[in-house]
């Protein structure tokens, strides 16, 4: 329940801001199939559209949080989490972001937001969260 409240509050924070005020951050999640670190074309296109829609987005710092579900061993899921994060970073670098703008944290199967006891929860935990933070000067 606590996680659901955090998700709802995060959604309101992301989308309820005045046009002339910078928002706290922008969150984009990339979802993966089980055991995969392949980014689907449609998700890459959505990421590109987001990047293109935000003024001065390349002045933001970026935090990458990579996750897996709990299927498989902890060591495998740590490796898979790292591969997912690296795949997203590779795409961001190709979009002309600089490596020093990006910080990565791999959580593997630990720190799930959704219930790993359900198919839907596991599907939603197989993701990389890309968090764009505006640089305040």
CSV table of N, CA and C in Angstrom, one decimal:
chain,number,residue,atom,x,y,z
A,1,UNK,N,0.8,-1.2,0.0
A,1,UNK,CA,0.0,0.0,0.0
A,1,UNK,C,0.9,1.2,0.0
A,2,UNK,N,2.0,1.2,0.8
A,2,UNK,CA,2.9,2.4,0.9
A,2,UNK,C,3.4,2.7,-0.5
A,3,UNK,N,3.9,1.6,-1.2
A,3,UNK,CA,4.4,1.8,-2.6
A,3,UNK,C,3.4,2.4,-3.5
A,4,UNK,N,2.2,2.0,-3.4
A,4,UNK,CA,1.1,2.5,-4.3
A,4,UNK,C,0.9,4.0,-4.0
A,5,UNK,N,0.9,4.4,-2.7
A,5,UNK,CA,0.8,5.8,-2.4
A,5,UNK,C,2.0,6.6,-2.9
A,6,UNK,N,3.2,6.1,-2.8
A,6,UNK,CA,4.4,6.8,-3.4
A,6,UNK,C,4.3,6.9,-4.9
A,7,UNK,N,3.8,5.9,-5.6
A,7,UNK,CA,3.7,6.0,-7.0
A,7,UNK,C,2.6,7.0,-7.4
A,8,UNK,N,1.5,7.1,-6.7
A,8,UNK,CA,0.5,8.1,-7.0
A,8,UNK,C,1.0,9.5,-6.7
A,9,UNK,N,1.6,9.7,-5.6
A,9,UNK,CA,2.2,11.0,-5.3
A,9,UNK,C,3.3,11.4,-6.3
A,10,UNK,N,4.1,10.5,-6.7
A,10,UNK,CA,5.1,10.7,-7.8
A,10,UNK,C,4.4,11.1,-9.1
A,11,UNK,N,3.4,10.5,-9.4
A,11,UNK,CA,2.7,10.8,-10.7
A,11,UNK,C,2.1,12.2,-10.6
A,12,UNK,N,1.5,12.6,-9.5
A,12,UNK,CA,1.0,14.0,-9.4
A,12,UNK,C,2.1,15.0,-9.4
A,13,UNK,N,3.3,14.7,-8.8
A,13,UNK,CA,4.4,15.6,-8.8
A,13,UNK,C,4.9,15.8,-10.2
A,14,UNK,N,5.0,14.7,-11.0
A,14,UNK,CA,5.5,14.7,-12.3
A,14,UNK,C,4.6,15.6,-13.3
A,15,UNK,N,3.3,15.5,-13.1
A,15,UNK,CA,2.4,16.0,-14.1
A,15,UNK,C,1.7,17.3,-13.7
A,16,UNK,N,1.8,17.7,-12.4
A,16,UNK,CA,1.1,18.9,-12.0
A,16,UNK,C,2.1,20.0,-11.6
A,17,UNK,N,2.4,20.7,-12.6
A,17,UNK,CA,3.3,21.8,-12.4
A,17,UNK,C,2.9,22.9,-13.4
A,18,UNK,N,3.2,24.2,-13.1
A,18,UNK,CA,2.9,25.3,-14.0
A,18,UNK,C,3.9,25.3,-15.1
A,19,UNK,N,3.4,25.8,-16.3
A,19,UNK,CA,4.2,25.8,-17.5
A,19,UNK,C,5.5,26.6,-17.3
A,20,UNK,N,5.4,27.7,-16.6
A,20,UNK,CA,6.6,28.5,-16.4
A,20,UNK,C,7.5,28.1,-15.3
A,21,UNK,N,7.2,27.1,-14.6
A,21,UNK,CA,8.1,26.6,-13.5
A,21,UNK,C,8.7,25.3,-13.8
A,22,UNK,N,10.0,25.2,-13.5
A,22,UNK,CA,10.7,23.9,-13.8
A,22,UNK,C,10.1,22.8,-12.9
A,23,UNK,N,9.9,21.6,-13.4
A,23,UNK,CA,9.4,20.5,-12.6
A,23,UNK,C,10.5,19.9,-11.8
A,24,UNK,N,10.1,19.2,-10.8
A,24,UNK,CA,11.1,18.6,-9.9
A,24,UNK,C,12.0,17.6,-10.6
A,25,UNK,N,11.4,16.7,-11.4
A,25,UNK,CA,12.1,15.8,-12.2
A,25,UNK,C,11.2,15.2,-13.2
A,26,UNK,N,11.7,14.4,-14.2
A,26,UNK,CA,11.0,13.7,-15.2
A,26,UNK,C,11.3,12.3,-15.1
A,27,UNK,N,10.4,11.4,-15.1
A,27,UNK,CA,10.6,10.0,-15.0
A,27,UNK,C,10.1,9.3,-16.2
A,28,UNK,N,10.9,8.4,-16.8
A,28,UNK,CA,10.5,7.6,-17.9
A,28,UNK,C,11.0,6.2,-17.6
A,29,UNK,N,10.1,5.2,-17.7
A,29,UNK,CA,10.5,3.8,-17.5
A,29,UNK,C,10.5,3.0,-18.8
A,30,UNK,N,11.5,2.2,-18.9
A,30,UNK,CA,11.7,1.3,-20.0
A,30,UNK,C,11.4,-0.1,-19.5
A,31,UNK,N,10.5,-0.9,-20.1
A,31,UNK,CA,10.2,-2.2,-19.6
A,31,UNK,C,10.8,-3.3,-20.5
A,32,UNK,N,11.1,-4.4,-19.9
A,32,UNK,CA,11.8,-5.5,-20.6
A,32,UNK,C,11.1,-6.8,-20.4
A,33,UNK,N,11.3,-7.7,-21.4
A,33,UNK,CA,10.8,-9.1,-21.3
A,33,UNK,C,11.6,-9.8,-20.3
A,34,UNK,N,11.1,-11.0,-19.8
A,34,UNK,CA,11.9,-11.8,-18.8
A,34,UNK,C,13.2,-12.2,-19.4
A,35,UNK,N,14.3,-12.0,-18.6
A,35,UNK,CA,15.6,-12.4,-19.0
A,35,UNK,C,16.2,-11.6,-20.1
A,36,UNK,N,15.6,-10.4,-20.5
A,36,UNK,CA,16.1,-9.7,-21.6
A,36,UNK,C,16.6,-8.3,-21.2
A,37,UNK,N,17.5,-7.8,-22.0
A,37,UNK,CA,17.9,-6.4,-21.8
A,37,UNK,C,17.8,-5.7,-23.2
A,38,UNK,N,17.0,-6.2,-24.1
A,38,UNK,CA,16.7,-5.6,-25.4
A,38,UNK,C,15.6,-4.5,-25.2
A,39,UNK,N,15.9,-3.3,-25.8
A,39,UNK,CA,15.0,-2.2,-25.7
A,39,UNK,C,14.1,-2.2,-27.0
A,40,UNK,N,12.9,-2.4,-26.9
A,40,UNK,CA,11.9,-2.4,-28.0
A,40,UNK,C,12.0,-1.1,-28.7
A,41,UNK,N,11.8,-1.1,-30.1
A,41,UNK,CA,11.8,0.1,-30.9
A,41,UNK,C,10.8,1.1,-30.4
A,42,UNK,N,9.6,0.7,-30.1
A,42,UNK,CA,8.6,1.7,-29.7
A,42,UNK,C,9.0,2.4,-28.4
A,43,UNK,N,9.6,1.7,-27.5
A,43,UNK,CA,10.1,2.3,-26.2
A,43,UNK,C,11.2,3.3,-26.5
A,44,UNK,N,12.1,3.0,-27.4
A,44,UNK,CA,13.2,3.9,-27.8
A,44,UNK,C,12.6,5.2,-28.4
A,45,UNK,N,11.6,5.0,-29.3
A,45,UNK,CA,10.9,6.1,-29.9
A,45,UNK,C,10.2,7.0,-28.9
A,46,UNK,N,9.6,6.4,-27.9
A,46,UNK,CA,8.9,7.2,-26.8
A,46,UNK,C,10.0,8.0,-26.0
A,47,UNK,N,11.1,7.4,-25.8
A,47,UNK,CA,12.2,8.1,-25.1
A,47,UNK,C,12.7,9.3,-25.9
A,48,UNK,N,12.9,9.0,-27.2
A,48,UNK,CA,13.3,10.1,-28.1
A,48,UNK,C,12.3,11.2,-28.1
A,49,UNK,N,11.0,10.9,-28.1
A,49,UNK,CA,10.0,11.9,-28.1
A,49,UNK,C,10.0,12.8,-26.8
A,50,UNK,N,10.2,12.1,-25.7
A,50,UNK,CA,10.3,12.8,-24.5
A,50,UNK,C,11.5,13.7,-24.5
A,51,UNK,N,12.6,13.2,-24.9
A,51,UNK,CA,13.8,14.0,-24.9
A,51,UNK,C,13.6,15.3,-25.8
A,52,UNK,N,13.0,15.1,-27.0
A,52,UNK,CA,12.8,16.2,-27.9
A,52,UNK,C,11.7,17.2,-27.4
A,53,UNK,N,10.9,16.7,-26.5
A,53,UNK,CA,9.8,17.6,-26.0
A,53,UNK,C,10.1,18.5,-24.9
A,54,UNK,N,11.2,18.2,-24.2
A,54,UNK,CA,11.6,19.0,-23.0
A,54,UNK,C,12.7,20.0,-23.4
A,55,UNK,N,12.4,21.3,-23.1
A,55,UNK,CA,13.4,22.3,-23.4
A,55,UNK,C,14.7,22.1,-22.5
A,56,UNK,N,15.8,22.3,-23.2
A,56,UNK,CA,17.1,22.2,-22.5
A,56,UNK,C,17.3,20.8,-21.7
A,57,UNK,N,16.7,19.8,-22.2
A,57,UNK,CA,16.9,18.5,-21.6
A,57,UNK,C,18.3,18.0,-21.5
A,58,UNK,N,19.2,18.4,-22.3
A,58,UNK,CA,20.6,18.0,-22.3
A,58,UNK,C,21.3,18.7,-21.2
A,59,UNK,N,20.7,19.7,-20.5
A,59,UNK,CA,21.3,20.3,-19.4
A,59,UNK,C,20.9,19.6,-18.1
A,60,UNK,N,20.1,18.6,-18.2
A,60,UNK,CA,19.7,17.8,-17.0
A,60,UNK,C,20.8,16.8,-16.6
A,61,UNK,N,20.8,16.4,-15.3
A,61,UNK,CA,21.5,15.2,-14.9
A,61,UNK,C,20.5,14.0,-15.0
A,62,UNK,N,21.1,12.8,-15.1
A,62,UNK,CA,20.2,11.7,-15.3
A,62,UNK,C,20.7,10.6,-14.3
A,63,UNK,N,19.7,10.0,-13.7
A,63,UNK,CA,19.9,8.8,-12.8
A,63,UNK,C,19.2,7.7,-13.4
A,64,UNK,N,19.9,6.6,-13.5
A,64,UNK,CA,19.4,5.3,-14.1
A,64,UNK,C,19.2,4.3,-12.9
A,65,UNK,N,18.0,3.8,-12.7
A,65,UNK,CA,17.7,2.8,-11.7
A,65,UNK,C,17.3,1.5,-12.5
A,66,UNK,N,18.1,0.5,-12.4
A,66,UNK,CA,17.7,-0.7,-13.2
A,66,UNK,C,17.2,-1.8,-12.2
A,67,UNK,N,16.2,-2.6,-12.7
A,67,UNK,CA,15.6,-3.6,-11.8
A,67,UNK,C,15.3,-4.8,-12.6
A,68,UNK,N,15.0,-5.9,-11.8
A,68,UNK,CA,14.5,-7.2,-12.4
A,68,UNK,C,13.4,-7.7,-11.5
A,69,UNK,N,12.7,-8.7,-12.0
A,69,UNK,CA,11.8,-9.4,-11.1
A,69,UNK,C,12.6,-10.4,-10.2
A,70,UNK,N,11.9,-11.3,-9.5
A,70,UNK,CA,12.6,-12.2,-8.6
A,70,UNK,C,12.8,-13.6,-9.2
A,71,UNK,N,12.6,-13.7,-10.5
A,71,UNK,CA,12.8,-15.1,-11.2
A,71,UNK,C,14.3,-15.2,-11.5
A,72,UNK,N,14.8,-16.3,-11.1
A,72,UNK,CA,16.3,-16.6,-11.3
A,72,UNK,C,17.0,-16.2,-10.0
A,73,UNK,N,18.3,-16.5,-10.0
A,73,UNK,CA,19.1,-16.2,-8.8
A,73,UNK,C,19.5,-14.8,-8.7
A,74,UNK,N,19.9,-14.4,-7.5
A,74,UNK,CA,20.3,-13.0,-7.2
A,74,UNK,C,21.5,-12.6,-8.1
A,75,UNK,N,22.5,-13.5,-8.3
A,75,UNK,CA,23.6,-13.1,-9.1
A,75,UNK,C,23.2,-12.8,-10.5
A,76,UNK,N,22.4,-13.7,-11.1
A,76,UNK,CA,22.0,-13.5,-12.4
A,76,UNK,C,21.2,-12.2,-12.6
A,77,UNK,N,20.3,-12.0,-11.6
A,77,UNK,CA,19.5,-10.8,-11.7
A,77,UNK,C,20.3,-9.5,-11.5
A,78,UNK,N,21.4,-9.6,-10.8
A,78,UNK,CA,22.3,-8.4,-10.6
A,78,UNK,C,22.9,-8.2,-12.0
A,79,UNK,N,23.4,-9.2,-12.7
A,79,UNK,CA,24.0,-9.1,-14.0
A,79,UNK,C,23.0,-8.5,-15.0
A,80,UNK,N,21.8,-9.1,-15.0
A,80,UNK,CA,20.7,-8.6,-15.9
A,80,UNK,C,20.4,-7.2,-15.6
A,81,UNK,N,20.3,-6.8,-14.4
A,81,UNK,CA,20.0,-5.4,-14.0
A,81,UNK,C,21.1,-4.5,-14.6
A,82,UNK,N,22.4,-4.9,-14.4
A,82,UNK,CA,23.5,-4.1,-15.0
A,82,UNK,C,23.4,-4.0,-16.5
A,83,UNK,N,23.1,-5.1,-17.2
A,83,UNK,CA,22.9,-5.1,-18.6
A,83,UNK,C,21.8,-4.1,-19.1
A,84,UNK,N,20.7,-4.2,-18.4
A,84,UNK,CA,19.6,-3.3,-18.7
A,84,UNK,C,20.0,-1.8,-18.6
A,85,UNK,N,20.6,-1.5,-17.5
A,85,UNK,CA,21.1,-0.1,-17.2
A,85,UNK,C,22.1,0.3,-18.3
A,86,UNK,N,23.0,-0.6,-18.6
A,86,UNK,CA,24.0,-0.2,-19.7
A,86,UNK,C,23.3,0.0,-21.0
A,87,UNK,N,22.3,-0.8,-21.3
A,87,UNK,CA,21.6,-0.7,-22.6
A,87,UNK,C,20.9,0.7,-22.7
A,88,UNK,N,20.3,1.1,-21.6
A,88,UNK,CA,19.7,2.4,-21.7
A,88,UNK,C,20.7,3.5,-21.8
A,89,UNK,N,21.8,3.4,-21.0
A,89,UNK,CA,22.9,4.4,-21.1
A,89,UNK,C,23.4,4.5,-22.5
A,90,UNK,N,23.6,3.4,-23.2
A,90,UNK,CA,24.1,3.4,-24.6
A,90,UNK,C,23.2,4.2,-25.5
A,91,UNK,N,21.9,4.0,-25.3
A,91,UNK,CA,20.9,4.8,-26.1
A,91,UNK,C,21.0,6.3,-25.8
A,92,UNK,N,21.1,6.6,-24.5
A,92,UNK,CA,21.2,8.0,-24.1
A,92,UNK,C,22.5,8.7,-24.7
A,93,UNK,N,23.6,8.0,-24.7
A,93,UNK,CA,24.9,8.5,-25.2
A,93,UNK,C,24.7,8.7,-26.7
A,94,UNK,N,24.0,7.8,-27.4
A,94,UNK,CA,23.7,8.0,-28.8
A,94,UNK,C,22.9,9.2,-29.1
A,95,UNK,N,22.1,9.6,-28.1
A,95,UNK,CA,21.2,10.8,-28.2
A,95,UNK,C,22.0,12.1,-27.8
A,96,UNK,N,23.3,12.0,-27.7
A,96,UNK,CA,24.2,13.1,-27.4
A,96,UNK,C,24.2,13.6,-25.9
A,97,UNK,N,23.8,12.7,-25.0
A,97,UNK,CA,24.0,13.0,-23.6
A,97,UNK,C,25.4,12.7,-23.3
A,98,UNK,N,26.0,13.3,-22.3
A,98,UNK,CA,27.4,13.0,-21.9
A,98,UNK,C,27.4,12.0,-20.8
A,99,UNK,N,28.4,11.2,-20.8
A,99,UNK,CA,28.6,10.1,-19.8
A,99,UNK,C,28.6,10.7,-18.4
A,100,UNK,N,29.2,11.8,-18.2
A,100,UNK,CA,29.4,12.4,-16.9
A,100,UNK,C,28.0,13.0,-16.4
A,101,UNK,N,27.0,13.0,-17.2
A,101,UNK,CA,25.7,13.5,-16.8
A,101,UNK,C,24.9,12.3,-16.2
A,102,UNK,N,25.4,11.1,-16.3
A,102,UNK,CA,24.6,9.9,-16.0
A,102,UNK,C,25.1,9.2,-14.8
A,103,UNK,N,24.3,8.9,-13.8
A,103,UNK,CA,24.6,8.1,-12.7
A,103,UNK,C,23.7,6.8,-12.8
A,104,UNK,N,24.3,5.6,-12.5
A,104,UNK,CA,23.6,4.4,-12.6
A,104,UNK,C,23.6,3.7,-11.3
A,105,UNK,N,22.4,3.1,-10.9
A,105,UNK,CA,22.3,2.3,-9.7
A,105,UNK,C,21.5,1.0,-10.1
A,106,UNK,N,22.2,-0.1,-9.9
A,106,UNK,CA,21.6,-1.4,-10.3
A,106,UNK,C,21.0,-2.0,-9.0
A,107,UNK,N,19.7,-2.3,-9.0
A,107,UNK,CA,19.0,-2.9,-7.9
A,107,UNK,C,18.8,-4.4,-8.0
A,108,UNK,N,18.9,-4.9,-9.2
A,108,UNK,CA,18.6,-6.3,-9.4
A,108,UNK,C,17.2,-6.7,-9.0
A,109,UNK,N,17.1,-7.8,-8.2
A,109,UNK,CA,15.7,-8.2,-7.8
A,109,UNK,C,15.4,-7.5,-6.5
A,110,UNK,N,16.2,-6.7,-5.9
A,110,UNK,CA,16.0,-6.1,-4.6
A,110,UNK,C,15.3,-4.7,-4.8
A,111,UNK,N,14.6,-4.3,-3.9
A,111,UNK,CA,13.9,-3.0,-4.0
A,111,UNK,C,12.8,-3.0,-5.0
A,112,UNK,N,12.0,-4.0,-5.1
A,112,UNK,CA,10.9,-4.1,-6.0
A,112,UNK,C,9.8,-3.0,-5.6
A,113,UNK,N,9.2,-2.4,-6.6
A,113,UNK,CA,8.1,-1.5,-6.4
A,113,UNK,C,6.8,-2.2,-6.4
A,114,UNK,N,6.7,-3.3,-7.3
A,114,UNK,CA,5.5,-4.0,-7.5
A,114,UNK,C,5.6,-5.4,-6.9
A,115,UNK,N,4.5,-6.1,-6.7
A,115,UNK,CA,4.4,-7.4,-6.1
A,115,UNK,C,4.9,-8.4,-7.0
A,116,UNK,N,6.1,-9.0,-6.6
A,116,UNK,CA,6.7,-10.1,-7.4
A,116,UNK,C,5.9,-11.4,-7.3
A,117,UNK,N,4.8,-11.5,-6.5
A,117,UNK,CA,4.0,-12.7,-6.4
A,117,UNK,C,3.0,-12.8,-7.5
A,118,UNK,N,2.9,-11.7,-8.3
A,118,UNK,CA,1.9,-11.7,-9.4
A,118,UNK,C,2.6,-11.6,-10.7
A,119,UNK,N,2.0,-12.1,-11.8
A,119,UNK,CA,2.6,-11.9,-13.1
A,119,UNK,C,2.7,-10.4,-13.5
A,120,UNK,N,1.7,-9.6,-13.2
A,120,UNK,CA,1.7,-8.2,-13.6
A,120,UNK,C,2.8,-7.5,-12.8
A,121,UNK,N,2.9,-7.8,-11.5
A,121,UNK,CA,4.0,-7.2,-10.7
A,121,UNK,C,5.4,-7.5,-11.2
A,122,UNK,N,5.6,-8.8,-11.5
A,122,UNK,CA,6.9,-9.1,-12.1
A,122,UNK,C,7.2,-8.4,-13.4
A,123,UNK,N,6.2,-8.3,-14.2
A,123,UNK,CA,6.3,-7.6,-15.5
A,123,UNK,C,6.7,-6.1,-15.3
A,124,UNK,N,6.1,-5.5,-14.3
A,124,UNK,CA,6.4,-4.1,-14.1
A,124,UNK,C,7.7,-3.9,-13.3
A,125,UNK,N,8.2,-4.9,-12.6
A,125,UNK,CA,9.5,-4.8,-12.0
A,125,UNK,C,10.6,-5.0,-12.9
A,126,UNK,N,10.4,-5.5,-14.1
A,126,UNK,CA,11.5,-5.7,-15.1
A,126,UNK,C,11.6,-4.4,-15.9
A,127,UNK,N,12.3,-3.4,-15.3
A,127,UNK,CA,12.4,-2.1,-15.9
A,127,UNK,C,13.7,-1.4,-15.6
A,128,UNK,N,13.9,-0.3,-16.3
A,128,UNK,CA,14.9,0.7,-16.0
A,128,UNK,C,14.1,2.0,-15.9
A,129,UNK,N,14.3,2.7,-14.7
A,129,UNK,CA,13.7,4.0,-14.5
A,129,UNK,C,14.8,5.0,-14.9
A,130,UNK,N,14.4,6.0,-15.8
A,130,UNK,CA,15.3,7.0,-16.2
A,130,UNK,C,14.8,8.3,-15.6
A,131,UNK,N,15.6,8.9,-14.7
A,131,UNK,CA,15.1,10.1,-14.0
A,131,UNK,C,16.0,11.3,-14.4
A,132,UNK,N,15.3,12.3,-15.0
A,132,UNK,CA,16.0,13.5,-15.5
A,132,UNK,C,15.8,14.5,-14.4
A,133,UNK,N,16.9,15.1,-13.9
A,133,UNK,CA,16.9,16.1,-12.9
A,133,UNK,C,17.4,17.4,-13.5
A,134,UNK,N,16.6,18.5,-13.4
A,134,UNK,CA,17.1,19.8,-13.9
A,134,UNK,C,18.2,20.3,-13.1
A,135,UNK,N,19.2,20.9,-13.7
A,135,UNK,CA,20.3,21.4,-13.0
A,135,UNK,C,19.9,22.8,-12.6
A,136,UNK,N,19.9,23.1,-11.3
A,136,UNK,CA,19.5,24.4,-10.7
A,136,UNK,C,20.7,25.2,-10.6
A,137,UNK,N,20.7,26.4,-11.1
A,137,UNK,CA,21.9,27.3,-11.1
A,137,UNK,C,21.5,28.5,-10.2
